[in-house]
Coordinates of C-alpha atoms in Angstrom, one line a residue:
Chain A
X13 CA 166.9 96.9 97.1
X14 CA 166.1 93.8 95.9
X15 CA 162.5 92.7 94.1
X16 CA 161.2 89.6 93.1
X17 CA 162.5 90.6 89.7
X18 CA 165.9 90.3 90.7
X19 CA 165.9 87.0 91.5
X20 CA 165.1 85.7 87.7
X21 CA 167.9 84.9 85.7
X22 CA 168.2 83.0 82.7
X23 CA 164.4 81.8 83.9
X24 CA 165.9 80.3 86.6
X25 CA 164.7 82.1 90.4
X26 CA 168.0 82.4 92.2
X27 CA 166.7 83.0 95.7
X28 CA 165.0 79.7 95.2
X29 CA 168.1 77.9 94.0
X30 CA 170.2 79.3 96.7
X31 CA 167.6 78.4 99.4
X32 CA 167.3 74.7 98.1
X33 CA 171.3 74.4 97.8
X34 CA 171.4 75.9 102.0
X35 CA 168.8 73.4 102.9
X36 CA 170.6 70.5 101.2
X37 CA 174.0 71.9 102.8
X38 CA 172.0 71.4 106.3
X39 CA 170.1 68.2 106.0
X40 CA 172.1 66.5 103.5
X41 CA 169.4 63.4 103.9
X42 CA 167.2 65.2 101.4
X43 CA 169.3 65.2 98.8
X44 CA 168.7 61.4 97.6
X45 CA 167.2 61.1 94.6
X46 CA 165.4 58.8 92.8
X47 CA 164.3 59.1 89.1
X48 CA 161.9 56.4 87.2
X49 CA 161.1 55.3 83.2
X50 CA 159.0 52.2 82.4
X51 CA 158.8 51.3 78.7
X52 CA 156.7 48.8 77.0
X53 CA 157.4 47.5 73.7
X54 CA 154.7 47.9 71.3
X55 CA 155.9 46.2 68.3
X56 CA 159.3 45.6 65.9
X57 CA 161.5 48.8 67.0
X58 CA 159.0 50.8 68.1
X59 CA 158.5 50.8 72.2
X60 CA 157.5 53.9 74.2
X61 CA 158.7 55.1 77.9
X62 CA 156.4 56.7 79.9
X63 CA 158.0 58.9 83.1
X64 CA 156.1 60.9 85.6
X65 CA 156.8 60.0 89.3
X66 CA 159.9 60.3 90.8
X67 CA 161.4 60.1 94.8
X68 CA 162.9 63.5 96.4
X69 CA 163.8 65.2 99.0
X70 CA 162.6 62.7 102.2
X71 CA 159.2 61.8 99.8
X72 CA 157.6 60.6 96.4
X73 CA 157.3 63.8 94.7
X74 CA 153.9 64.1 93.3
X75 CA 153.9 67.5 92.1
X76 CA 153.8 66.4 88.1
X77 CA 150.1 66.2 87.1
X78 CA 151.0 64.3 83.7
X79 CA 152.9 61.6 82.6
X80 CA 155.7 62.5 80.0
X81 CA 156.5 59.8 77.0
X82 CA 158.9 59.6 74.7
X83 CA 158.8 56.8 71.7
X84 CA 161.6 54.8 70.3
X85 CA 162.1 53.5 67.1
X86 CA 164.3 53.1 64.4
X87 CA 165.3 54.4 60.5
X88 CA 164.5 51.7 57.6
X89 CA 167.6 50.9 57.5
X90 CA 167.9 49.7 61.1
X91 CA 164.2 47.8 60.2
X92 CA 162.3 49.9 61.6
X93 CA 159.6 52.4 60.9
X94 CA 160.5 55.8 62.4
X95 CA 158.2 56.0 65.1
X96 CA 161.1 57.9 67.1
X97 CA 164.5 58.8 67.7
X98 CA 166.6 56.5 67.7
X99 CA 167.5 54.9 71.4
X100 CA 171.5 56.3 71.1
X101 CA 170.1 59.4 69.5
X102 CA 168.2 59.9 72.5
X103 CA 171.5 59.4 74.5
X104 CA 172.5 62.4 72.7
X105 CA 169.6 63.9 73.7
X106 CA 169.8 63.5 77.5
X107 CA 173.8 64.3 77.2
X108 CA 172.6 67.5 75.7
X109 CA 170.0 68.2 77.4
X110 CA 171.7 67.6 80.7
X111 CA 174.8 69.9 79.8
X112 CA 172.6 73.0 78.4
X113 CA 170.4 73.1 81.7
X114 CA 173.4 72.5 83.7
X115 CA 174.8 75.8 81.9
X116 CA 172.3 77.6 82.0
X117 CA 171.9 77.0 85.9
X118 CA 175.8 77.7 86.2
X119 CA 175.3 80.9 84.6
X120 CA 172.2 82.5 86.7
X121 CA 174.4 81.5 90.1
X122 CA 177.2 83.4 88.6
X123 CA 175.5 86.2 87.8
X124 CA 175.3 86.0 83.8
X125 CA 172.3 86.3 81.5
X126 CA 172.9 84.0 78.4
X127 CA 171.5 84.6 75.2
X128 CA 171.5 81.6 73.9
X129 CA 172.8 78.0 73.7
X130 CA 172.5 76.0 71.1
X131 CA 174.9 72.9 70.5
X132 CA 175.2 69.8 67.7
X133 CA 176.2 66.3 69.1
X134 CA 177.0 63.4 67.2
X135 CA 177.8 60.4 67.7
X136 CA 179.9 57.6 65.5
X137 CA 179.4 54.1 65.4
X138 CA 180.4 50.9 63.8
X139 CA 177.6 49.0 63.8
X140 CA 178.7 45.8 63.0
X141 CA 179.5 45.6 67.0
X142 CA 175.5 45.9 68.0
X143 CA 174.5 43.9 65.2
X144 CA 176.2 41.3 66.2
X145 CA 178.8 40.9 63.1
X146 CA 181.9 41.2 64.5
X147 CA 183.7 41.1 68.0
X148 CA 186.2 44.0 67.3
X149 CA 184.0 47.4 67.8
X150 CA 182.4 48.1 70.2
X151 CA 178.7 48.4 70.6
X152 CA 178.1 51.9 71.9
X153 CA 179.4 55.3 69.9
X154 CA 183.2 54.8 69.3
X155 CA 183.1 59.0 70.4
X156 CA 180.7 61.6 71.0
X157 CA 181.5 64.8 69.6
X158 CA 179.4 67.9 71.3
X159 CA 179.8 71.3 69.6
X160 CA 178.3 74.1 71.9
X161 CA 177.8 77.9 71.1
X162 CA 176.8 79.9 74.0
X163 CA 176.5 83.9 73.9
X164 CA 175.6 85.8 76.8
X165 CA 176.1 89.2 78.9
X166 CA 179.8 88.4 79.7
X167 CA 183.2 88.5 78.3
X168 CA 184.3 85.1 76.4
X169 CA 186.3 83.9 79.4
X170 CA 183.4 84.0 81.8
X171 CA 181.2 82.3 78.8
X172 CA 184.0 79.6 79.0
X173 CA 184.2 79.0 82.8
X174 CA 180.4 78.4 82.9
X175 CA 181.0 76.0 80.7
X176 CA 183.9 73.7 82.0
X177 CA 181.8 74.3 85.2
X178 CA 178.5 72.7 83.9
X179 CA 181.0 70.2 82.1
X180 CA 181.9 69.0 86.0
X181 CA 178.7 69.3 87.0
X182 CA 176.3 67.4 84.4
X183 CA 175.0 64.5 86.0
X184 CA 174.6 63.0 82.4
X185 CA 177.9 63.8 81.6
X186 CA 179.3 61.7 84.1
X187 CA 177.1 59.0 83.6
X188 CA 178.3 59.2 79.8
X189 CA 182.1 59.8 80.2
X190 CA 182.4 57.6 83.5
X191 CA 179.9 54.8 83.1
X192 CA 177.3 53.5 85.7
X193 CA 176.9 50.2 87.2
X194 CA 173.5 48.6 85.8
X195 CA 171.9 45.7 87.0
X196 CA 169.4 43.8 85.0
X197 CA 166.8 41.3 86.8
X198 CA 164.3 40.0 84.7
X199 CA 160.9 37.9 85.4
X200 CA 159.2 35.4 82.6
X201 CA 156.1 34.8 83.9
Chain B
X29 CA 157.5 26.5 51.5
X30 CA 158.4 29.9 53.0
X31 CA 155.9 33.2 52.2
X32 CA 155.8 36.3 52.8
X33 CA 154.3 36.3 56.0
X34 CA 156.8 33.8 58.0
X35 CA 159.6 36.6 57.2
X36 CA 158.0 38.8 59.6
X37 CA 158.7 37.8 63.8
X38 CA 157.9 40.1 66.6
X39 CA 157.2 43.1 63.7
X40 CA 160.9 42.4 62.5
X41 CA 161.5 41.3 58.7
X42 CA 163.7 39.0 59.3
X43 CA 164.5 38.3 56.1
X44 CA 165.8 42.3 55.4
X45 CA 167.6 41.8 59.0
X46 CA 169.3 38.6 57.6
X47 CA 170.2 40.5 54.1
X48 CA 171.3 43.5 56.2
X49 CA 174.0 41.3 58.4
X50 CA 175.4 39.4 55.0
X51 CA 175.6 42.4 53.1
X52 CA 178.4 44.2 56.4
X53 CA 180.0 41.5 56.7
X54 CA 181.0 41.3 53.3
X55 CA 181.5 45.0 53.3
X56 CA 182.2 46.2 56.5
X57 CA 182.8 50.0 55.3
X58 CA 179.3 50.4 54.8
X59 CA 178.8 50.1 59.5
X60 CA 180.0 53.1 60.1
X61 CA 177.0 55.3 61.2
X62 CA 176.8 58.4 62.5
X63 CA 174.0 59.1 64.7
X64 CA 173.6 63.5 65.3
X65 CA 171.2 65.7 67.7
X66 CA 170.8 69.6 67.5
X67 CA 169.8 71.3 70.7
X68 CA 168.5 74.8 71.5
X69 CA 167.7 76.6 74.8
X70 CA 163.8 77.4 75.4
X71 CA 163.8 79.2 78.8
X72 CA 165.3 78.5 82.3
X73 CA 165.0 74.5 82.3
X74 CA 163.7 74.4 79.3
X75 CA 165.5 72.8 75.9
X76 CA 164.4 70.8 73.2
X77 CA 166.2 68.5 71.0
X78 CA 165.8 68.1 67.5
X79 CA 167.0 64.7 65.5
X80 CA 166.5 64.1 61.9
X81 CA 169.1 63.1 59.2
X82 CA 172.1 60.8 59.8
X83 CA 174.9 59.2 57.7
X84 CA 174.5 55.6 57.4
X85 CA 176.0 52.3 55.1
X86 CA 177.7 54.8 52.6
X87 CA 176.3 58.3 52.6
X88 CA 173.7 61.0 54.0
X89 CA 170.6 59.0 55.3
X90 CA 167.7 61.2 53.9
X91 CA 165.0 58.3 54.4
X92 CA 163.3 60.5 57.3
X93 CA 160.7 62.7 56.6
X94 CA 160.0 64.1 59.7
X95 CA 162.1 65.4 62.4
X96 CA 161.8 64.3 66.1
X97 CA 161.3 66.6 68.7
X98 CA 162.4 65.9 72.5
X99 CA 161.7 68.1 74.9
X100 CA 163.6 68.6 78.4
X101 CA 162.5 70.2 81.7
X102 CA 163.0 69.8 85.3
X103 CA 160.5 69.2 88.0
X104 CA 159.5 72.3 90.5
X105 CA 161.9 71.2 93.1
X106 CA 164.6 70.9 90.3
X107 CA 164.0 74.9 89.8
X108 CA 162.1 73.8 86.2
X109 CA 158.6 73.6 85.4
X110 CA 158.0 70.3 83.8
X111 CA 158.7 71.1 80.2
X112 CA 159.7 67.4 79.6
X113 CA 161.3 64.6 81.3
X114 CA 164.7 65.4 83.0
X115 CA 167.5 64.7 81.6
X116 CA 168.7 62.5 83.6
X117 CA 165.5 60.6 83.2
X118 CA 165.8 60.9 79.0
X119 CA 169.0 58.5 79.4
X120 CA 166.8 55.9 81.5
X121 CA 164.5 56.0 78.6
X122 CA 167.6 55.9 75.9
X123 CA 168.5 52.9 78.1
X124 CA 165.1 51.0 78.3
X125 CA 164.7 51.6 74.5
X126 CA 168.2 49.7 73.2
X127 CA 167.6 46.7 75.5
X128 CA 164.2 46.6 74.0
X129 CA 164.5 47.0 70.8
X130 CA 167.5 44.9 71.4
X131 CA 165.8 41.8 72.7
X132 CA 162.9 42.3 70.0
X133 CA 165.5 41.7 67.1
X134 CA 167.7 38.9 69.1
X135 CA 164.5 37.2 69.7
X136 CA 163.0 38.2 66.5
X137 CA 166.8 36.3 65.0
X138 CA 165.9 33.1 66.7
X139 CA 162.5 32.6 66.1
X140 CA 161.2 33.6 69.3
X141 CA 157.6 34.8 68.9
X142 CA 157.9 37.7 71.9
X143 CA 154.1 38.3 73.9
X144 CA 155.4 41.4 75.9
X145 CA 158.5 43.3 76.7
X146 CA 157.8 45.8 79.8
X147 CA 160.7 47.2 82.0
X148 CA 160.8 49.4 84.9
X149 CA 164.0 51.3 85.5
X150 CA 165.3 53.4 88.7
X151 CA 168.2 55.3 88.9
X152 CA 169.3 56.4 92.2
X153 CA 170.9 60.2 93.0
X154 CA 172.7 62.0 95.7
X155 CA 171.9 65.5 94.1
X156 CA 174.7 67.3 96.2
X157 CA 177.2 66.2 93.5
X158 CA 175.4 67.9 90.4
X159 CA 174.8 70.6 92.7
X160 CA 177.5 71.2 93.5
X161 CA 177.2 70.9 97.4
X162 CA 179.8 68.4 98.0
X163 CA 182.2 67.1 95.8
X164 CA 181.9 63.3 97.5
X165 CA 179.0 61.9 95.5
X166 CA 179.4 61.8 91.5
X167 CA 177.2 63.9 89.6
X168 CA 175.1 60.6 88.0
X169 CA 173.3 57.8 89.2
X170 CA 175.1 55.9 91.4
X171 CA 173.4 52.5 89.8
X172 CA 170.8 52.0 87.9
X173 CA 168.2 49.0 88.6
X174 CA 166.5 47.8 85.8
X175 CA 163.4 45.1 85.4
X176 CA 162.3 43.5 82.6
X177 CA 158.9 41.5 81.9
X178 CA 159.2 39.8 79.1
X179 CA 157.0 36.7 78.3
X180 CA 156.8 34.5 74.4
X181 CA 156.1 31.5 73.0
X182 CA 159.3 30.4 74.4
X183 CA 160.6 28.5 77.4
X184 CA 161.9 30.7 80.5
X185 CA 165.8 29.7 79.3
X186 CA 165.4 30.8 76.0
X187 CA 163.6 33.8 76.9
X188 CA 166.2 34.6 79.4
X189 CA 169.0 33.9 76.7
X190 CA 167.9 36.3 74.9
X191 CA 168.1 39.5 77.5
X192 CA 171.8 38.0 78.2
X193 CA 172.6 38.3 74.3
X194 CA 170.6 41.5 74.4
X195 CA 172.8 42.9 77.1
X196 CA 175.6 41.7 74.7
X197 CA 174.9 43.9 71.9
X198 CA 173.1 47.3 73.3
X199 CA 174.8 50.1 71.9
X200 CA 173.3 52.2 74.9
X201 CA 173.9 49.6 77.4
X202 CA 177.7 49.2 76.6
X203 CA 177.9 53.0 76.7
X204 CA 176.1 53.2 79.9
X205 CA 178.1 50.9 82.0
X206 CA 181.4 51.7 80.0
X207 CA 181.5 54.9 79.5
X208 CA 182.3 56.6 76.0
X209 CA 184.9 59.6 75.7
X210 CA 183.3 63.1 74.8
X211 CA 184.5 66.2 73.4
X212 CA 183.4 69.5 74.1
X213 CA 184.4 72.7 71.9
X214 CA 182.7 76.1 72.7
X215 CA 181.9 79.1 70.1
X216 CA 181.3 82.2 71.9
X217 CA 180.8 84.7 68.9

């Protein structure tokens, strides 16, 4: 017999998950997406992204009742005044971010309750390509190294398998491995 | 006669920025950064990021006196109940941010006195891929629109130059559209 209980794992409700994934198998339309960020500098390296609305499912989704922002800044030594993470530090974030729910998701499907996950990313950089000194590196991280430890109800294999699952499922992952095409328009007046 | 004041453009001292750029160029050693975030699993969609120290021009970065909290969630239809912005919205903020702060010091580099920098970014989903519904669409964004507003006491070409050399040098724009590699290692115990 099953009760609402049941359908909990990981504090993710499975019979909702499932239904949303058989709906999308059926009318495939509703599975375009459309997430939103503005940002507005406020001054040096500081500049602030507010996110709340977003399009899903055949309509605007307007089911968030507040507006969620997240500042940028910079260390001294990057001239600025700490008045946030760092914009490739919050890469790290959203690649982290994006692969821990995407395991944690994995796992309730398959049946396992985790414990915990925890990971450390990090990211290395020459910066003498963003700041403009020198052609040869790159501007972005040269490598991002992500370091996960996941314990759960499950043998080590089965820990592992969620895992390289979530690895090709994380829709931040790809972006980050694979690269997306940006385009950039801009307005003066 | 230069003061004090004049050293400071768009809330950038431009005279540190200056000192910064000789000083790696004549010893590039001290660019290689690394940048680090620690995450931690809350509950269901729930996961919060944690960013402090980093190792910068030499050695351990302990300038920071605070640590930055992000926080992730999903919306309802996303199985989450709006902890935070989604991940996959964190990276359009990580995007916004660099090509901000980006433009703010380019500008800032050529004397351009910068009114406002506001951008509104889109990133468009076909969530059968993350979900692993079909394996046709990728897991990401499929592109990702981006609009800037950005106005100065500066003629439209110069202003536009600027974005162009901005797009240049963005650490997270370069590793957006290119793509960076990433390693994964597990700990089960």
């Amino acid at each position: 017999m099953s009760t609402a209980t049941d359908t909990i794992r990981n504090g993710v409700d499975t019979d909702k998950m499932f239904g949303t994934l058989d709906l999308i198998k059926e009318q495939p339309e509703l599975a375009q997406f459309q997430f939103r960020a503005t940002n507005r500098w406020i001054d040096g390296a500081h500049n602030r992204s507010t996110i709340q609305g977003f399009y899903a499912a055949g309509g605007e989704d307007t089911s968030r009742d507040r507006e969620f922002r997240i500042d940028a800044g910079e260390p001294a030594i990057l001239l600025g005044t700490d008045t946030g993470a760092n914009p490739a530090e919050a890469l790290l974030h959203a690649l982290a971010a994006c692969l821990t729910t995407t395991i944690v998701f994995v796992a309730a499907a398959r049946k396992v309750e985790l414990t915990s996950v925890e990971s450390t990313l990090t990211g290395d950089m020459d910066v003498r390509g963003a700041l403009g000194v020198d052609d040869e590196p790159r501007n972005g991280f040269e490598r991002i190294g992500v370091s996960f430890r996941v314990t759960g109800e499950a043998p080590e294999a089965k820990l592992r398998d969620v895992v390289e699952r979530a690895k090709a499922r994380s829709a931040v992952y790809d972006m980050v491995t694979n690269g997306v095409p940006v385009d950039v328009d801009v307005r003066t007046d």
